[in-house]
mmCIF file of C-alpha atoms in Angstrom:
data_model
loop_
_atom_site.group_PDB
_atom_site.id
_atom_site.type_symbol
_atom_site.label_atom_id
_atom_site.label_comp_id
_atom_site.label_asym_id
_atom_site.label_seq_id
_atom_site.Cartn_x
_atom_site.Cartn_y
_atom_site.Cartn_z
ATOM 1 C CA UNK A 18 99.427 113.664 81.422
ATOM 2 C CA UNK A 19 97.119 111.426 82.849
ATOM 3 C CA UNK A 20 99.380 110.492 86.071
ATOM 4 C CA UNK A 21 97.661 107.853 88.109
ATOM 5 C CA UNK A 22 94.291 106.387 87.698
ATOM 6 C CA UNK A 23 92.046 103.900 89.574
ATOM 7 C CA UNK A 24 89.302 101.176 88.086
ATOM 8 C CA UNK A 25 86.659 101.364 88.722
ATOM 9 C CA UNK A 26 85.677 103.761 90.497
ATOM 10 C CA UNK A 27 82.892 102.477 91.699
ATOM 11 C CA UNK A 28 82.011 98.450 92.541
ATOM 12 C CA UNK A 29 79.332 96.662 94.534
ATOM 13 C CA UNK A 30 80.185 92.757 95.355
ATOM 14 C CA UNK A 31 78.861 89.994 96.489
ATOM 15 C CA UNK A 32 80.453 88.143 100.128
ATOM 16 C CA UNK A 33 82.650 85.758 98.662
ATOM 17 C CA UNK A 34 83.279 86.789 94.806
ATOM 18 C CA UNK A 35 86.532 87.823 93.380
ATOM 19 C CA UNK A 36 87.699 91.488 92.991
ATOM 20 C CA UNK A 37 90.540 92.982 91.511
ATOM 21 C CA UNK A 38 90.797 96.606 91.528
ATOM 22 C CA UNK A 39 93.149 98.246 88.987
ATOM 23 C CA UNK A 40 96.018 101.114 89.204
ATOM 24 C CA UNK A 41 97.719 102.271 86.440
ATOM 25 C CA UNK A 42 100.478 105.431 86.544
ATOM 26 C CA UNK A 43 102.060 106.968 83.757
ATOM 27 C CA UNK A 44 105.096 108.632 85.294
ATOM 28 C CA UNK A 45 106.939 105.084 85.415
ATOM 29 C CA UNK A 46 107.389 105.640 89.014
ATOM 30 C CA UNK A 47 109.304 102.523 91.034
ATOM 31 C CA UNK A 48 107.082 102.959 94.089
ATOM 32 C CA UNK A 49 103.171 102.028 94.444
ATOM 33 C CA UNK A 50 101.094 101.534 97.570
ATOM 34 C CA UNK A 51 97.778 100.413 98.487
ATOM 35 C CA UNK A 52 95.624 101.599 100.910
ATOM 36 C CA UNK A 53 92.466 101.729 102.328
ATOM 37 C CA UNK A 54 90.281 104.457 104.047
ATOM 38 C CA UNK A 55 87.902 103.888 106.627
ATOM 39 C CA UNK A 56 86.000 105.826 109.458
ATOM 40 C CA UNK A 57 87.443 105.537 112.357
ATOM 41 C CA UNK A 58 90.741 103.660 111.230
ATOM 42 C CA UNK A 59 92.228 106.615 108.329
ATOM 43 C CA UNK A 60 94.208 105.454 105.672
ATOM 44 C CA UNK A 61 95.849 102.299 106.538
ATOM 45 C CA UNK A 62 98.924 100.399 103.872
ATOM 46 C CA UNK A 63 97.790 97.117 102.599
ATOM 47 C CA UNK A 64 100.636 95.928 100.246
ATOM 48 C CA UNK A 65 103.402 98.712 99.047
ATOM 49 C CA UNK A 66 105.579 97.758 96.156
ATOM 50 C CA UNK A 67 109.977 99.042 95.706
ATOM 51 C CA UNK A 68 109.617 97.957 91.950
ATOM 52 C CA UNK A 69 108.024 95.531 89.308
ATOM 53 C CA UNK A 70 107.990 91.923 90.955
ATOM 54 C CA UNK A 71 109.121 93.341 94.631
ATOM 55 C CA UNK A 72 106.244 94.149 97.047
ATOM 56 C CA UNK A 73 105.770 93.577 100.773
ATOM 57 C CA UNK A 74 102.732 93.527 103.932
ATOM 58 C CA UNK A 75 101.653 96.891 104.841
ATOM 59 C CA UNK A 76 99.421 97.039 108.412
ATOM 60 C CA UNK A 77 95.796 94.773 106.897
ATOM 61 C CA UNK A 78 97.506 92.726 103.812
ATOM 62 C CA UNK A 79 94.963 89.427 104.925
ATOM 63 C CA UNK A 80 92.513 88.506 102.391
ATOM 64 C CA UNK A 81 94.244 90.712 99.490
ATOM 65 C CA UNK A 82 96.883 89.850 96.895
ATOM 66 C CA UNK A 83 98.567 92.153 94.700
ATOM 67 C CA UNK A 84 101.000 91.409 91.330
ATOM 68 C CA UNK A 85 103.256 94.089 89.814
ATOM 69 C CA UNK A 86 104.907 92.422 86.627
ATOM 70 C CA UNK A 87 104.844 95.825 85.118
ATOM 71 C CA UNK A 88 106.084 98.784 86.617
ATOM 72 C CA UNK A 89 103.308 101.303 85.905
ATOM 73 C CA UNK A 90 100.232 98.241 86.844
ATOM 74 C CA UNK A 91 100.402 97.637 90.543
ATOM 75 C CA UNK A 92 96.439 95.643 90.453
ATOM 76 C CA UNK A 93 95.211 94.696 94.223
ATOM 77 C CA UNK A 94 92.891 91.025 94.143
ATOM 78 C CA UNK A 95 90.358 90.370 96.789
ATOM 79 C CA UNK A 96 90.333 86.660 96.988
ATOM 80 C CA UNK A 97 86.506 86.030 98.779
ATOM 81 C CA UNK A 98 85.275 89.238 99.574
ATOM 82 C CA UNK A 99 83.942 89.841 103.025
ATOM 83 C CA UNK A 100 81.835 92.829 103.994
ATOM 84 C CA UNK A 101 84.285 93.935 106.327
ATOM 85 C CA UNK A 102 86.289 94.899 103.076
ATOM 86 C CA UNK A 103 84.156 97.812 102.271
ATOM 87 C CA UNK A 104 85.698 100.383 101.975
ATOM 88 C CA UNK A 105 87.542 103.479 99.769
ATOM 89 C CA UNK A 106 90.469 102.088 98.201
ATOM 90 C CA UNK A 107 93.113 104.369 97.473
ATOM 91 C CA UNK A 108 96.604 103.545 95.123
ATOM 92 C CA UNK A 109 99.662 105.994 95.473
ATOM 93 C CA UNK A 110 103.319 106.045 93.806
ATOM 94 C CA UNK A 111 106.243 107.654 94.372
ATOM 95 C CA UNK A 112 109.451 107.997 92.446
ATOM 96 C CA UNK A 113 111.851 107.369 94.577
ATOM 97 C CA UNK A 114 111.891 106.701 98.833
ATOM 98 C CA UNK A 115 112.456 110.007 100.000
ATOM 99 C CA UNK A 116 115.737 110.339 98.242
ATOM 100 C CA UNK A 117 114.663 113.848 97.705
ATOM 101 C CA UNK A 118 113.232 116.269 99.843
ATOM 102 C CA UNK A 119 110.965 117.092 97.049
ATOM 103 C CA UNK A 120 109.604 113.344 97.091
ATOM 104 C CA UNK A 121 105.963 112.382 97.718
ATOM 105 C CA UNK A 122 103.094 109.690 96.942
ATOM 106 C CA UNK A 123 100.677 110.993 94.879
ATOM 107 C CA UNK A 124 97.349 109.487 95.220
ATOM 108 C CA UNK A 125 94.747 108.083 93.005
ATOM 109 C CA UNK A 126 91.040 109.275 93.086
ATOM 110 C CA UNK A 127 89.955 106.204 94.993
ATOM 111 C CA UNK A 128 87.483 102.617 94.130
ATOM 112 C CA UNK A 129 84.586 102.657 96.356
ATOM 113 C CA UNK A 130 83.968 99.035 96.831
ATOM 114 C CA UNK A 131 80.967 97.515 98.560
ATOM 115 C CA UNK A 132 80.757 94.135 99.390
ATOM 116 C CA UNK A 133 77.290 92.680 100.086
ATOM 117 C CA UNK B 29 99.620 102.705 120.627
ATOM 118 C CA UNK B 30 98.983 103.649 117.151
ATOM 119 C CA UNK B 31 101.864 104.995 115.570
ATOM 120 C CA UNK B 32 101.136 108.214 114.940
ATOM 121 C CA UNK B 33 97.852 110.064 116.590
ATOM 122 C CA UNK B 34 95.653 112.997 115.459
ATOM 123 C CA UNK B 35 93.281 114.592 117.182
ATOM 124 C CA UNK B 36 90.040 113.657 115.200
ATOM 125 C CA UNK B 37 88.208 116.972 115.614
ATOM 126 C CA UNK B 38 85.914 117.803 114.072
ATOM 127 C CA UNK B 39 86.953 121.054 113.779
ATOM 128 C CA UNK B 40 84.531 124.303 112.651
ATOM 129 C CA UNK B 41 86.284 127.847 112.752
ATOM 130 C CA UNK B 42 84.943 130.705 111.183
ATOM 131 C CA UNK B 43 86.722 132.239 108.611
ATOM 132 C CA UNK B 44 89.882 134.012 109.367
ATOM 133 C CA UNK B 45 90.449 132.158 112.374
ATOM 134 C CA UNK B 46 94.171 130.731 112.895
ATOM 135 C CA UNK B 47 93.850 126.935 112.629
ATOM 136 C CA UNK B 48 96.126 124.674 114.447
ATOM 137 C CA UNK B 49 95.860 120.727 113.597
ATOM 138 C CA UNK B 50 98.382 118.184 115.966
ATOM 139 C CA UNK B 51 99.936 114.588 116.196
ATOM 140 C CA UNK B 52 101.787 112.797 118.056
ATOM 141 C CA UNK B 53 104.302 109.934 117.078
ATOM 142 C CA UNK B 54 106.013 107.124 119.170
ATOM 143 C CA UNK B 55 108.312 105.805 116.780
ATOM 144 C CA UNK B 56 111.922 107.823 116.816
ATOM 145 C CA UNK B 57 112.703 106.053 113.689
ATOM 146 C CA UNK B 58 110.514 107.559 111.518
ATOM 147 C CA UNK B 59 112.259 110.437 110.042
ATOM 148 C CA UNK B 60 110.053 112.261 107.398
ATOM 149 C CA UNK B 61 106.749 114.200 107.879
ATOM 150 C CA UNK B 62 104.336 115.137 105.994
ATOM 151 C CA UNK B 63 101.028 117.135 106.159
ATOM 152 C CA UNK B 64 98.196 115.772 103.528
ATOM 153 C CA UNK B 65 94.702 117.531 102.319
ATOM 154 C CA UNK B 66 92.108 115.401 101.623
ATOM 155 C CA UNK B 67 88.645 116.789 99.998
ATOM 156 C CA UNK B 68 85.648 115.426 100.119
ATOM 157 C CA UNK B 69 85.265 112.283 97.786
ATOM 158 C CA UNK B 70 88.976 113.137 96.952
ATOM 159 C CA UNK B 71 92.352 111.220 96.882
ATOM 160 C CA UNK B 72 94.678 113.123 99.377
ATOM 161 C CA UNK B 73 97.321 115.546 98.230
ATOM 162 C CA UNK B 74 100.725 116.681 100.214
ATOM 163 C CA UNK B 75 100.436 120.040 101.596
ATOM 164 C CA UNK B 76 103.620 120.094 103.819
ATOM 165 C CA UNK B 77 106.238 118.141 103.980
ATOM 166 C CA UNK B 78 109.567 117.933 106.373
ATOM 167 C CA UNK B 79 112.322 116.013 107.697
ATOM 168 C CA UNK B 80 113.415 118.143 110.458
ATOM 169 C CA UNK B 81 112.766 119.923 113.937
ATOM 170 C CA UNK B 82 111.998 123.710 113.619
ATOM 171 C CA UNK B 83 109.572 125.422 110.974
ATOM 172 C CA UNK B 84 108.510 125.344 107.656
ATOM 173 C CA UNK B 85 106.689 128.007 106.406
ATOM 174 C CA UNK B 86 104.475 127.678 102.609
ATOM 175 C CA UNK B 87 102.199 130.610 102.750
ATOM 176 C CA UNK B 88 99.716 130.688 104.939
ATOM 177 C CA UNK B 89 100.601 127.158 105.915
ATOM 178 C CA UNK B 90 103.479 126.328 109.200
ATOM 179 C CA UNK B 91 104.430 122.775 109.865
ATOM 180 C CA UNK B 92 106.418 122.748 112.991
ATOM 181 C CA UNK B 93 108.035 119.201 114.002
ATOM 182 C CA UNK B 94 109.615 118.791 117.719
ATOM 183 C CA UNK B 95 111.176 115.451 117.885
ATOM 184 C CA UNK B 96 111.950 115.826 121.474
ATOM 185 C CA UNK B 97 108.174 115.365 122.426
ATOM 186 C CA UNK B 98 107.149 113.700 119.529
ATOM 187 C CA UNK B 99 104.627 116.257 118.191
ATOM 188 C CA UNK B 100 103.782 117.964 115.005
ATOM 189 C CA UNK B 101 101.693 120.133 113.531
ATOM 190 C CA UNK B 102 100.043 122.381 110.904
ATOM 191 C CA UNK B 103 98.796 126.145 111.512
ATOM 192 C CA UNK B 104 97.265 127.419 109.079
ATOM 193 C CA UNK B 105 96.522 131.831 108.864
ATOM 194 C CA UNK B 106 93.749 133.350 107.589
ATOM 195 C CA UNK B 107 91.555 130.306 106.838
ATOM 196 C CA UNK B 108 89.194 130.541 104.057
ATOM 197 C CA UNK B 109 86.251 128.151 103.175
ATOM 198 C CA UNK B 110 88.438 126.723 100.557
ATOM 199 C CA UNK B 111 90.468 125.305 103.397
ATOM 200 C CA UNK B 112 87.706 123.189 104.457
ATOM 201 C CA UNK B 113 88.732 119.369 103.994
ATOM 202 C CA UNK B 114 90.382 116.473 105.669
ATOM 203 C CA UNK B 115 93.802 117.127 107.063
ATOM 204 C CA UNK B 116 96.339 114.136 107.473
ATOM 205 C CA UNK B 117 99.459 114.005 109.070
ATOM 206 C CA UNK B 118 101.862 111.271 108.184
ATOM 207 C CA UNK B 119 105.248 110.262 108.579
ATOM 208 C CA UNK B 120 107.594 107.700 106.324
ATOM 209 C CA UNK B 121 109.490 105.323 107.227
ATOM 210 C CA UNK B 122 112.720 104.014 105.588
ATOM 211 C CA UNK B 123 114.526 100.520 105.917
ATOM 212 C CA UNK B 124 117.643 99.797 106.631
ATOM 213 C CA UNK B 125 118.935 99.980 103.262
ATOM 214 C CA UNK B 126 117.146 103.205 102.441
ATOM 215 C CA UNK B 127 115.474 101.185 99.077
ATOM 216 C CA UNK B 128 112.154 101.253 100.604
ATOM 217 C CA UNK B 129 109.610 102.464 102.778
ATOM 218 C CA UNK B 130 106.139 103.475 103.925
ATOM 219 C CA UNK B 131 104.089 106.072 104.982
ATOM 220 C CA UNK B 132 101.739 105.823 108.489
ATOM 221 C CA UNK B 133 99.183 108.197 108.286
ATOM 222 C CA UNK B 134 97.049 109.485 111.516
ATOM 223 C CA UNK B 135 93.404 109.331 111.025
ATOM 224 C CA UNK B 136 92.332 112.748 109.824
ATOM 225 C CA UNK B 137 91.036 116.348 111.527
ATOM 226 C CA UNK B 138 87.718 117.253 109.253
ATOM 227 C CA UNK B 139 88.134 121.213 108.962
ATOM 228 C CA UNK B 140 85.456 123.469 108.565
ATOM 229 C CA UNK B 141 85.660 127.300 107.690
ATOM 230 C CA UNK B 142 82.667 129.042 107.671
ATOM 231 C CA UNK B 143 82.084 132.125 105.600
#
């Protein structure tokens, strides 16, 4: 059960190049979240996603796009990477939205992008 | 005001020690809590997780919620070296319709136990 996975795990950009970082899950779970991790700031939502083809702004969404045609692929694009987007990237799904007290977002391992 | 705060720490306790990690929320409407572990060079895991005032006891790890000053937290008994990691406290949020929501996450207590 491989559950949910990140690529890659590592990256190191140029300012200004496009990045897309990939998230795959195998429990066909309807929810998926982005986030990123940095000092000072903790983990903060970028895009979250209800199901394939519905997603919506978390709290820093500028300068990122995200698709989700199918619903175990939830990819996150950096249009023109800026060095302020370095950072640990970290995906997360859920099954459902806290329907059950036994519900939670299990995370990836994390994409440690660097943008030069 | 962020929406939820955690005292950043860091935190270094010697093994044994009773550990006792806090937040703070200012939103009313956020319902759900949840206490995360986060290891070095890790993706975080949920430790604790409820949806109520009062006490929930896994272990050696009590989350307590009081909604009537906003506060939570995590004690954890008889801390080992194993314990050592990044503790996050978070809290979801649902909309109206209950067919979606998100999680806001304070910024992490680093927790050292020392054998």
């Amino acid at each position: 059960d491989a559950g949910i996975t990140q690529s890659p795990r590592y990256k190191i950009t140029e300012t200004g190049r496009q990045v897309t970082l990939m998230c795959h899950q195998t429990w066909s779970h309807s929810y998926m979240f982005w986030y990123r991790q940095d000092l000072g700031h903790g983990l903060r939502l970028i895009y979250y996603s209800a199901a394939a083809d519905i997603t919506d702004k978390g709290e820093v969404p500028d300068g990122y796009v995200v698709s989700r045609s199918k619903t175990e692929n939830f990819p996150l694009t950096l249009e023109s990477a800026t060095r302020s987007q370095t950072s640990v990237y970290f995906c997360a799904s859920s099954e459902t939205a806290f329907q059950r007290r036994t519900d939670t977002q299990y995370f990836g391992p994390g994409t440690r992008l660097t943008v030069l | 005001q962020k929406e939820v705060e955690q005292d950043p720490g860091p935190l270094s306790v010697p093994e044994g020690a009773i550990v006792s990690l806090n937040c703070t929320y200012s939103n009313s409407a956020f319902q759900y809590f949840m206490w995360y572990r986060q290891y070095s060079r890790k993706g975080p895991e949920l430790l604790m997780y409820t949806y109520s005032s009062g006490n929930k006891e896994d272990g050696r790890f009590t989350a307590q919620v009081d909604k009537s000053s906003k506060y939570i937290s995590l004690f954890i008994r008889d801390s080992q070296p194993s314990d050592s990691a990044t503790y996050l406290c978070a809290k979801a949020k649902l909309n109206s319709g209950g067919s979606n929501y998100k999680l806001t996450f304070g910024k992490g207590t680093l927790l050292t136990v020392n054998p």
